[in-house]
Coordinates of C-alpha atoms in Angstrom, one line a residue:
M1 CA 53.0 79.9 118.1
T2 CA 56.1 82.4 119.3
G3 CA 58.3 80.1 120.8
Q4 CA 60.4 81.4 124.4
L5 CA 63.0 81.9 126.6
P6 CA 63.1 80.7 130.0
L7 CA 62.5 82.5 132.8
G8 CA 66.3 82.6 135.0
Q9 CA 68.4 81.9 131.8
G10 CA 71.0 85.0 131.8
E11 CA 70.6 87.7 130.3
F12 CA 67.4 87.1 128.1
G13 CA 65.1 86.1 130.5
S14 CA 65.0 88.4 133.3
A15 CA 61.4 89.3 134.6
E16 CA 62.4 93.1 135.6
R17 CA 60.7 95.9 134.7
M18 CA 62.4 97.3 130.6
S19 CA 62.7 100.2 129.2
G20 CA 61.1 99.4 125.5
G21 CA 64.4 100.4 124.2
G22 CA 66.0 97.1 126.5
V23 CA 63.7 95.0 125.5
L24 CA 63.8 96.1 121.7
V25 CA 68.0 95.3 122.5
R26 CA 67.1 92.4 124.3
A27 CA 64.9 90.8 121.2
L28 CA 67.6 91.7 118.8
A29 CA 69.9 89.9 120.7
A30 CA 68.1 86.9 121.4
H31 CA 67.2 86.2 117.7
G32 CA 71.7 86.3 117.2
V33 CA 72.2 90.1 116.4
D34 CA 75.4 90.9 117.3
T35 CA 76.4 93.9 114.2
A36 CA 74.5 97.5 114.6
F37 CA 75.4 100.2 111.6
G38 CA 74.2 103.2 112.5
I39 CA 74.6 106.6 114.0
P40 CA 73.5 108.1 116.9
G41 CA 71.0 110.6 117.4
T42 CA 68.8 112.7 120.1
H43 CA 66.3 110.5 119.8
N44 CA 67.7 107.0 119.9
L45 CA 69.5 107.6 122.7
E46 CA 67.5 104.8 124.4
V47 CA 68.9 102.0 122.3
Y48 CA 71.9 103.0 122.2
R49 CA 72.6 102.7 126.0
H50 CA 71.9 98.6 125.3
L51 CA 73.5 97.9 122.9
E52 CA 76.9 96.8 124.7
P53 CA 75.3 95.0 127.7
Y54 CA 73.5 92.6 125.2
G55 CA 77.3 92.2 123.3
I56 CA 76.0 93.9 120.2
R57 CA 79.0 96.1 118.7
H58 CA 78.3 99.1 116.8
V59 CA 79.6 100.0 113.4
T60 CA 79.6 103.8 112.5
P61 CA 79.4 105.1 108.8
R62 CA 79.8 108.9 108.6
H63 CA 76.0 108.4 106.7
E64 CA 72.8 106.5 106.9
Q65 CA 73.3 104.9 103.6
G66 CA 76.0 104.0 104.3
A67 CA 75.2 102.2 106.9
G68 CA 72.2 100.6 105.3
Y69 CA 74.6 99.4 102.6
A70 CA 76.6 98.2 105.2
A71 CA 74.4 95.9 106.9
D72 CA 72.8 94.6 103.7
A73 CA 76.5 93.9 102.9
Y74 CA 76.7 92.4 105.8
A75 CA 73.6 90.3 105.3
R76 CA 74.8 88.8 102.3
V77 CA 78.2 87.2 103.4
T78 CA 76.7 85.7 106.4
G79 CA 73.4 84.5 105.0
R80 CA 71.7 86.5 109.1
P81 CA 69.7 89.7 109.1
G82 CA 71.7 93.1 108.8
L83 CA 70.9 95.3 111.5
A84 CA 71.1 98.9 110.6
I85 CA 69.8 102.1 113.2
T86 CA 68.4 105.4 112.8
T87 CA 67.5 108.1 114.4
T88 CA 63.8 110.0 113.2
G89 CA 62.6 111.6 110.4
P90 CA 65.7 112.2 107.9
A91 CA 68.2 109.6 108.8
L92 CA 65.2 107.3 108.3
L93 CA 64.4 109.0 105.0
N94 CA 68.3 108.8 104.6
I95 CA 68.4 104.7 104.5
A96 CA 65.7 105.0 102.4
A97 CA 67.7 103.8 98.9
A98 CA 69.3 100.8 100.9
A99 CA 65.8 99.4 101.8
G100 CA 65.1 100.1 98.5
Q101 CA 68.2 98.2 96.9
A102 CA 68.0 95.2 100.0
Y103 CA 64.0 94.3 98.7
S104 CA 65.3 94.6 94.8
D105 CA 67.9 92.4 95.4
S106 CA 66.4 89.7 98.4
V107 CA 68.4 90.9 101.5
P108 CA 67.5 90.2 105.0
L109 CA 67.9 93.9 106.1
L110 CA 66.3 95.2 109.3
I111 CA 66.2 98.5 110.0
V112 CA 65.1 100.1 113.3
S113 CA 64.4 103.6 114.2
P114 CA 62.7 105.7 117.1
G115 CA 59.2 107.6 115.9
M116 CA 57.0 110.5 117.7
P117 CA 55.7 109.2 120.3
L118 CA 52.4 107.5 119.9
G119 CA 49.9 110.5 121.4
H120 CA 51.4 112.8 118.9
P121 CA 48.8 115.1 117.0
R122 CA 48.2 114.6 113.4
Q123 CA 48.6 118.3 112.3
S124 CA 52.5 119.7 112.0
T125 CA 53.6 120.8 115.5
G126 CA 57.7 121.3 114.7
T127 CA 58.9 118.7 116.9
L128 CA 62.5 117.6 116.2
H129 CA 62.8 115.3 112.9
E130 CA 58.6 115.4 113.0
M131 CA 56.8 114.2 109.7
R132 CA 53.7 112.9 108.9
S133 CA 54.3 109.0 108.8
Q134 CA 57.5 107.2 109.0
T135 CA 55.9 103.9 108.5
E136 CA 54.1 104.9 105.1
A137 CA 57.4 106.5 103.9
M138 CA 59.2 102.7 104.3
R139 CA 56.3 100.4 103.4
G140 CA 57.3 101.2 99.6
V141 CA 60.7 99.9 100.3
T142 CA 60.2 96.9 103.0
A143 CA 58.0 94.0 103.2
F144 CA 56.6 95.6 106.2
S145 CA 56.8 98.7 108.5
H146 CA 55.8 98.6 112.2
R147 CA 55.1 100.9 113.8
A148 CA 55.2 99.5 118.3
S149 CA 51.9 100.1 120.1
S150 CA 52.8 99.2 123.4
V151 CA 56.1 98.0 124.9
G152 CA 55.0 94.6 124.9
E153 CA 54.4 94.9 121.4
I154 CA 58.4 95.5 120.6
E155 CA 59.7 92.0 120.8
A156 CA 56.5 91.1 119.4
A157 CA 57.2 93.4 116.3
V158 CA 60.7 91.4 115.8
A159 CA 59.6 88.0 116.2
R160 CA 57.7 89.3 113.0
A161 CA 60.7 90.2 111.4
F162 CA 62.3 87.4 111.9
T163 CA 59.8 84.6 110.8
L164 CA 59.4 86.5 107.9
F165 CA 63.2 86.0 107.3
R166 CA 63.4 82.7 107.9
S167 CA 60.0 81.4 106.0
G168 CA 60.0 83.4 102.3
R169 CA 61.7 84.7 100.7
P170 CA 64.0 87.1 102.4
R171 CA 63.1 91.2 102.3
P172 CA 63.8 94.4 104.6
V173 CA 61.9 95.3 107.4
H174 CA 61.2 98.8 109.2
I175 CA 60.1 99.1 112.8
E176 CA 59.5 102.0 114.3
V177 CA 58.9 102.6 117.9
P178 CA 58.1 105.2 119.3
L179 CA 59.9 107.2 121.9
D180 CA 57.7 107.2 125.1
L181 CA 57.7 103.0 124.4
L182 CA 61.5 103.6 124.2
E183 CA 61.9 105.4 127.3
A184 CA 58.7 103.6 128.8
H185 CA 59.1 101.3 131.6
A186 CA 56.8 97.9 131.8
P187 CA 57.2 94.2 133.3
T188 CA 59.1 92.0 131.2
G189 CA 58.4 87.9 131.4
P190 CA 61.6 86.1 129.2
A191 CA 61.8 87.0 125.7
R192 CA 60.1 86.0 122.5
L193 CA 61.5 84.1 119.9
A194 CA 60.7 83.6 116.4
P195 CA 59.6 80.1 115.8
P196 CA 61.4 77.5 113.9
V197 CA 60.2 77.6 110.6
D198 CA 60.6 73.9 108.4
V199 CA 62.3 74.4 104.6
R200 CA 60.2 74.4 102.4
R201 CA 59.8 71.2 100.6
P202 CA 58.6 71.1 96.6
D203 CA 55.7 69.5 95.5
A204 CA 56.2 65.4 94.4
T205 CA 54.4 65.7 91.1
A206 CA 56.2 68.6 90.4
V207 CA 59.3 67.1 90.8
R208 CA 58.4 64.8 88.7
E209 CA 57.3 66.3 86.0
A210 CA 60.5 69.2 86.6
A211 CA 63.0 65.3 86.4
G212 CA 60.9 63.6 83.4
A213 CA 61.1 67.6 81.2
L214 CA 65.5 66.7 82.3
R215 CA 65.7 63.4 81.5
R216 CA 64.2 64.0 78.2
A217 CA 65.6 67.0 76.9
G218 CA 68.8 67.4 74.0
R219 CA 70.0 70.3 75.3
R220 CA 69.5 71.9 79.4
A221 CA 70.4 74.6 80.6
L222 CA 70.6 75.8 84.2
V223 CA 70.0 79.9 85.1
L224 CA 71.5 80.1 88.4
G225 CA 70.2 83.4 91.1
G226 CA 71.2 84.7 93.9
G227 CA 68.5 82.3 95.8
A228 CA 70.4 79.4 94.4
R229 CA 73.8 80.6 96.1
G230 CA 72.6 78.0 99.3
A231 CA 72.5 75.3 96.5
A232 CA 76.1 75.3 94.7
D233 CA 77.0 72.0 95.5
A234 CA 74.0 70.7 93.7
C235 CA 73.5 73.0 91.4
L236 CA 77.5 72.2 90.1
A237 CA 76.2 68.3 90.8
L238 CA 73.0 68.3 88.5
A239 CA 74.9 70.6 85.9
E240 CA 77.5 67.9 85.6
E241 CA 75.4 65.2 85.6
L242 CA 72.8 66.8 83.0
G243 CA 76.0 68.4 81.0
A244 CA 73.9 71.5 81.0
V245 CA 75.4 74.8 80.1
V246 CA 75.4 77.3 83.4
V247 CA 74.7 81.3 83.3
T248 CA 74.2 83.5 86.0
T249 CA 72.4 86.8 87.2
A250 CA 74.7 89.7 88.6
N251 CA 73.3 87.9 92.6
G252 CA 74.1 84.4 91.7
K253 CA 78.1 84.9 90.1
G254 CA 80.2 82.9 91.0
V255 CA 77.5 80.2 92.8
V256 CA 79.2 77.8 89.8
D257 CA 83.0 78.3 89.5
E258 CA 83.4 80.1 86.4
C259 CA 86.1 78.4 85.2
H260 CA 84.1 75.4 84.6
P261 CA 84.3 74.1 81.2
L262 CA 80.4 74.2 81.7
S263 CA 79.6 77.7 83.0
L264 CA 78.9 80.6 81.0
G265 CA 79.6 83.1 83.9
V266 CA 77.6 86.3 84.4
S267 CA 76.2 86.1 80.8
L268 CA 72.8 86.2 81.0
H269 CA 72.2 89.6 79.3
V270 CA 74.0 88.7 76.4
P271 CA 72.0 88.0 73.2
A272 CA 73.6 85.1 71.5
V273 CA 73.5 83.1 75.6
Q274 CA 69.8 84.3 75.7
K275 CA 68.7 82.6 72.1
A276 CA 70.7 79.9 72.9
L277 CA 68.3 79.3 76.0
A278 CA 65.6 79.8 74.0
D279 CA 66.9 77.1 71.7
C280 CA 67.2 74.7 74.3
D281 CA 64.5 71.7 75.3
A282 CA 64.7 72.5 79.1
V283 CA 65.5 75.5 80.8
L284 CA 66.3 74.8 84.7
A285 CA 66.4 78.4 86.7
V286 CA 66.4 79.0 90.4
G287 CA 66.6 81.3 92.6
T288 CA 66.0 83.8 89.4
E289 CA 63.6 86.9 88.3
L290 CA 64.0 86.2 84.9
A291 CA 63.5 90.4 84.9
E292 CA 64.4 93.1 83.1
S293 CA 67.6 93.8 85.5
D294 CA 68.6 91.2 84.9
L295 CA 68.3 90.0 81.1
W296 CA 69.1 93.6 80.6
T297 CA 66.1 93.6 78.6
A298 CA 62.2 92.6 78.8
P299 CA 61.8 89.2 79.4
P300 CA 60.7 87.4 76.8
A301 CA 57.6 85.4 76.8
T302 CA 59.4 81.9 76.6
L303 CA 62.5 80.7 77.4
G304 CA 63.5 77.0 76.0
K305 CA 60.9 74.8 75.4
T306 CA 60.0 73.5 78.8
L307 CA 61.2 76.5 81.7
I308 CA 61.2 74.9 85.6
R309 CA 61.7 77.3 87.7
V310 CA 63.0 77.0 91.8
D311 CA 62.1 79.6 94.0
V312 CA 61.4 80.0 97.5
D313 CA 58.9 82.6 96.6
P314 CA 55.7 80.9 94.9
A315 CA 54.9 84.8 92.6
Q316 CA 57.7 84.1 91.1
M317 CA 56.4 80.4 89.5
Y318 CA 54.1 83.8 87.1
A319 CA 56.5 86.7 87.3
G320 CA 59.1 87.2 84.6
V321 CA 59.0 84.8 82.3
P322 CA 55.8 82.0 83.8
A323 CA 56.7 78.7 84.6
Q324 CA 56.2 75.6 82.9
V325 CA 56.2 73.8 86.0
G326 CA 56.5 75.5 89.6
L327 CA 59.0 74.2 92.2
V328 CA 58.1 75.9 95.3
G329 CA 60.7 75.2 98.0
D330 CA 64.7 75.9 99.0
A331 CA 66.1 75.1 96.4
R332 CA 68.6 72.9 97.8
E333 CA 65.9 70.7 98.7
C334 CA 64.2 71.2 95.6
L335 CA 67.8 70.0 93.6
R336 CA 68.1 67.6 96.0
E337 CA 64.6 65.9 95.1
V338 CA 65.2 66.6 90.9
R339 CA 68.1 64.5 91.4
R340 CA 66.8 61.4 93.3
A341 CA 64.1 61.1 90.7
L342 CA 66.8 61.4 88.2
A343 CA 68.9 58.8 89.5
A344 CA 65.5 56.6 90.8
E345 CA 64.9 56.2 86.9
P346 CA 67.0 52.8 85.7
D347 CA 68.3 54.2 83.0
G348 CA 69.3 57.6 85.0
V349 CA 70.0 60.4 82.6
S350 CA 73.1 61.1 80.2
A351 CA 75.0 64.2 79.8
D352 CA 75.1 65.7 76.4
P353 CA 78.6 65.6 75.4
D354 CA 78.8 69.1 73.7
T355 CA 78.0 71.0 76.0
P356 CA 81.5 72.4 76.7
A357 CA 82.0 73.5 73.1
L358 CA 79.4 75.4 73.1
V359 CA 80.5 77.4 76.2
R360 CA 83.6 77.9 73.9
E361 CA 81.8 78.8 71.4
L362 CA 79.0 81.0 72.9
L363 CA 82.5 82.6 76.2
H364 CA 84.4 83.9 72.0
E365 CA 81.0 85.3 70.6
R366 CA 80.2 87.6 73.9
D367 CA 83.7 89.0 74.0
A368 CA 84.2 89.4 70.8
A369 CA 81.2 91.5 70.7
T370 CA 82.0 93.5 73.0
A371 CA 85.9 93.7 73.0
S372 CA 86.7 97.6 71.4
R373 CA 84.7 98.5 74.9
D374 CA 86.2 95.9 77.3
A375 CA 89.0 96.5 76.7
R376 CA 89.6 99.7 78.8
W377 CA 88.9 97.2 82.4
L378 CA 90.7 93.8 81.5
P379 CA 94.4 94.0 81.7
Y380 CA 93.4 95.6 85.2
L381 CA 90.4 93.0 86.3
R382 CA 93.4 89.9 85.8
V383 CA 95.3 92.0 87.9
L384 CA 92.8 92.0 90.8
R385 CA 92.6 87.8 90.2
E386 CA 95.8 87.6 90.0
V387 CA 96.7 89.3 92.9
C388 CA 93.9 88.9 94.9
A389 CA 92.9 85.8 97.1
Q390 CA 90.3 83.1 95.8
D391 CA 88.1 83.5 98.1
A392 CA 88.1 87.1 98.2
V393 CA 84.9 90.2 98.2
F394 CA 84.7 92.1 95.5
T395 CA 82.6 94.9 96.4
S396 CA 80.5 96.6 93.5
D397 CA 79.2 99.4 92.4
S398 CA 76.4 100.9 89.4
A399 CA 79.0 101.8 87.4
Q400 CA 80.6 101.0 84.0
C401 CA 83.7 99.3 84.9
C402 CA 81.7 97.3 87.3
Y403 CA 78.9 95.5 85.2
Y404 CA 80.7 95.6 82.0
G405 CA 83.5 95.0 83.5
A406 CA 84.0 92.5 86.2
L407 CA 81.0 91.1 86.3
P408 CA 81.8 89.1 83.2
H409 CA 85.3 89.1 83.3
L410 CA 86.4 88.6 86.8
P411 CA 86.1 84.9 87.4
L412 CA 84.9 84.0 90.4
G413 CA 84.3 80.3 92.2
P414 CA 82.2 79.6 95.2
S415 CA 85.0 80.3 97.4
G416 CA 84.9 83.9 96.4
R417 CA 81.7 86.3 96.8
Y418 CA 81.2 89.6 94.2
L419 CA 78.6 92.2 95.4
H420 CA 76.5 94.0 93.4
P421 CA 73.3 96.2 94.0
T422 CA 71.9 95.1 90.9
G423 CA 67.2 95.6 90.2
F424 CA 67.1 98.9 92.3
G425 CA 70.8 99.6 91.3
T426 CA 72.1 102.5 93.3
L427 CA 75.1 104.3 93.1
G428 CA 77.9 104.4 96.3
Y429 CA 77.6 100.9 97.2
A430 CA 81.3 99.6 97.1
L431 CA 82.7 101.7 99.9
P432 CA 80.2 101.3 102.5
A433 CA 79.5 97.6 101.6
A434 CA 82.8 96.1 101.8
V435 CA 83.0 98.2 105.4
G436 CA 80.0 95.7 106.3
V437 CA 82.0 93.2 104.6
Q438 CA 85.3 93.7 106.7
A439 CA 83.0 93.3 110.1
A440 CA 81.3 90.6 109.2
R441 CA 84.4 88.7 107.8
P442 CA 87.3 90.5 108.8
E443 CA 90.2 87.5 108.0
R444 CA 88.9 88.2 104.0
Q445 CA 90.3 89.7 101.6
V446 CA 87.8 92.8 100.5
V447 CA 88.4 95.4 97.5
A448 CA 85.4 98.4 96.6
L449 CA 85.3 98.5 92.9
S450 CA 83.5 101.6 91.6
G451 CA 84.0 104.4 89.2
D452 CA 84.5 108.4 90.5
G453 CA 80.7 109.6 89.3
G454 CA 79.6 106.0 92.2
L455 CA 82.0 106.7 94.4
Q456 CA 81.5 110.3 95.1
F457 CA 78.0 108.9 96.1
S458 CA 79.4 107.7 99.6
V459 CA 83.3 108.6 99.5
Q460 CA 82.8 109.6 103.1
E461 CA 82.6 106.1 104.7
L462 CA 86.6 106.6 104.1
A463 CA 86.2 107.4 107.1
T464 CA 85.0 104.4 108.6
A465 CA 87.5 102.4 106.9
V466 CA 90.2 104.9 108.0
Q467 CA 88.6 103.9 112.1
R468 CA 88.5 100.5 111.4
Q469 CA 92.2 100.2 110.4
L470 CA 91.4 97.0 108.4
P471 CA 93.3 96.1 104.9
L472 CA 90.7 97.7 101.8
P473 CA 92.0 98.7 98.5
V474 CA 89.6 100.9 96.6
V475 CA 89.9 100.9 92.7
V476 CA 87.9 103.6 91.2
F477 CA 87.8 104.2 87.3
D478 CA 88.0 108.0 86.6
N479 CA 86.1 108.9 83.0
G480 CA 85.4 112.0 84.5
G481 CA 82.2 111.9 85.9
Y482 CA 78.9 110.0 84.5
G483 CA 80.0 107.4 81.6
E484 CA 76.9 105.6 81.0
I485 CA 75.1 108.6 81.0
R486 CA 77.2 110.3 78.7
D487 CA 77.2 107.2 76.7
E488 CA 73.1 106.9 76.9
M489 CA 72.7 110.5 75.7
T490 CA 75.8 110.5 72.5
A491 CA 73.6 106.7 71.1
R492 CA 70.0 109.1 71.4
G493 CA 72.1 112.0 68.8
D494 CA 71.7 114.3 71.9
R495 CA 75.1 116.8 74.0
P496 CA 75.9 115.3 76.4
T497 CA 74.7 117.7 79.7
A498 CA 75.5 117.1 82.7
V499 CA 77.5 114.2 83.0
D500 CA 81.2 115.7 82.8
Q501 CA 82.3 116.2 86.1
P502 CA 85.8 118.7 87.1
P503 CA 88.4 116.1 88.1
V504 CA 88.8 115.3 91.7
D505 CA 92.5 114.1 92.9
L506 CA 90.4 110.8 95.0
P507 CA 93.6 109.6 96.5
A508 CA 94.4 113.1 98.0
L509 CA 91.0 112.5 99.4
C510 CA 91.7 109.4 101.2
R511 CA 95.0 110.3 102.9
A512 CA 93.4 113.5 103.9
Y513 CA 91.0 111.1 105.7
G514 CA 94.0 110.1 107.0
G515 CA 94.3 106.7 104.5
A516 CA 96.4 106.3 101.8
G517 CA 96.0 106.7 97.5
E518 CA 97.8 106.3 95.0
R519 CA 97.3 107.0 90.3
V520 CA 98.3 104.6 88.2
T521 CA 98.0 104.2 84.4
T522 CA 98.9 100.8 84.0
P523 CA 97.9 97.0 84.5
G524 CA 102.2 96.7 86.3
A525 CA 101.5 100.1 88.6
F526 CA 98.3 98.6 89.3
A527 CA 99.1 94.8 90.2
E528 CA 102.0 96.6 92.8
A529 CA 99.7 98.9 94.2
L530 CA 97.2 96.6 94.8
A531 CA 99.9 94.3 96.6
R532 CA 101.0 97.2 99.0
A533 CA 96.5 98.4 99.7
L534 CA 96.1 94.8 101.0
R535 CA 98.6 95.5 103.5
T536 CA 98.6 98.2 104.5
P537 CA 96.1 98.8 107.7
G538 CA 92.8 101.5 106.7
P539 CA 91.6 102.0 102.6
T540 CA 93.7 102.9 99.9
L541 CA 91.9 104.6 96.9
I542 CA 94.2 103.5 93.7
T543 CA 92.1 105.6 90.7
V544 CA 93.2 104.2 87.4
P545 CA 92.6 106.6 84.3
E546 CA 89.9 105.6 81.2
E547 CA 91.7 107.6 78.9
T548 CA 95.4 105.0 79.8
S549 CA 93.4 102.1 80.9
A550 CA 93.2 99.7 77.4

């Protein structure tokens, strides 16, 4: 049953008549929302008038897609749902790509928009921002898209969203409030809250089966995805107890310190690592889809002799690579139960002493295979690691310098974060995501990494960064266009078409917005520029031309 805040307890307990916009914002605040990303428009003004009274601060990006990416990043670094507010029609469609990215990466993103009035005819009338169905458009990229039909239903829709965020695999949600409901006033009771949700615990029989398989195994491995992040300590402890190889997906980067002797870092896509996992007696995969976007190839029929999967989503037990043993529940709870079962045996479990040597061998094989390609980025990535704090947050784009360069070659530990648009693979994520991180964690160093092609999908967010006046290095490896697609065309034997772009003086563009900008051609110059950028209020765009970066 939905919980309630009692009457008379501050601003959430009012029994007065309230507008639909007021009910919406009160419900958001009652669920702990303190930050919103969005752009005011003609149709959402009744929402905006209530934000400040309910203590919700607002960050104004320059495009709704930027608002979505910023709210996504806010959610990733806080663990709380990120809120984005749009107006009707084109604004909502602008944020759809960000919703798709949040869906792909299991991010709790709440998108709130107005909609056409309740009685609006189905036939087009030419009303401002009119479209056939906003909810149908958003259902393809969200867990659900809910159109409220009364003022009283608004807070129920918000509670439904937060119940989803708390009870299973997080996904984005869209709530639409018709224009006439936003302005309509109705009697209200106390704010209704999503109910508390118990942490889901794994089946005891499955725990015993998992522990038995791990105990009997000679060679063992842990594959960690984004769903393992809340269980970082348990992942490390179990890996050390088993002497298991640790490999992560992009979303799992840094769950276990990538400098640990058992860690292969982000290497699940490497053929040699995939072969090593196939040869393992037992593989424990935590919070990962084991999908094409993780493996960079079609998933194999099996992974190891026994694959144990841990996931809050039961559907993952038979998706991607099917599990022989499935533990459905919270990752921390599942791993705690497995460790208890292992410790309960009189002989315990013995760690494989040969694993560190195997890890060194696999890392050498991984890096040797791509040395000529990756050489252009490695000196600059070393500078990033040396200059930036251990708990710095790096935001990433779908760019070669990021997925070939930084993901495997920029080592992180659990105190740092690396936010990458996996799966859906949108361009333009890094810069607005960095704005979202700064809104959530202004005390942390934040660095955005991008290519020149991807940056220009959201380059207008430099203005947002200037307005906020927090130090933000934006590092752009410039390869003159869309380098990945250029390489794919060449590999097919095609003539590269529409991938080479005229040069843009990106540092000058940043200066035009009110920030700073530099062009560097050596790692030494980059180190100096990066150090300055981390001390300079506002964004500093640092361009590294790739033809001179090797």
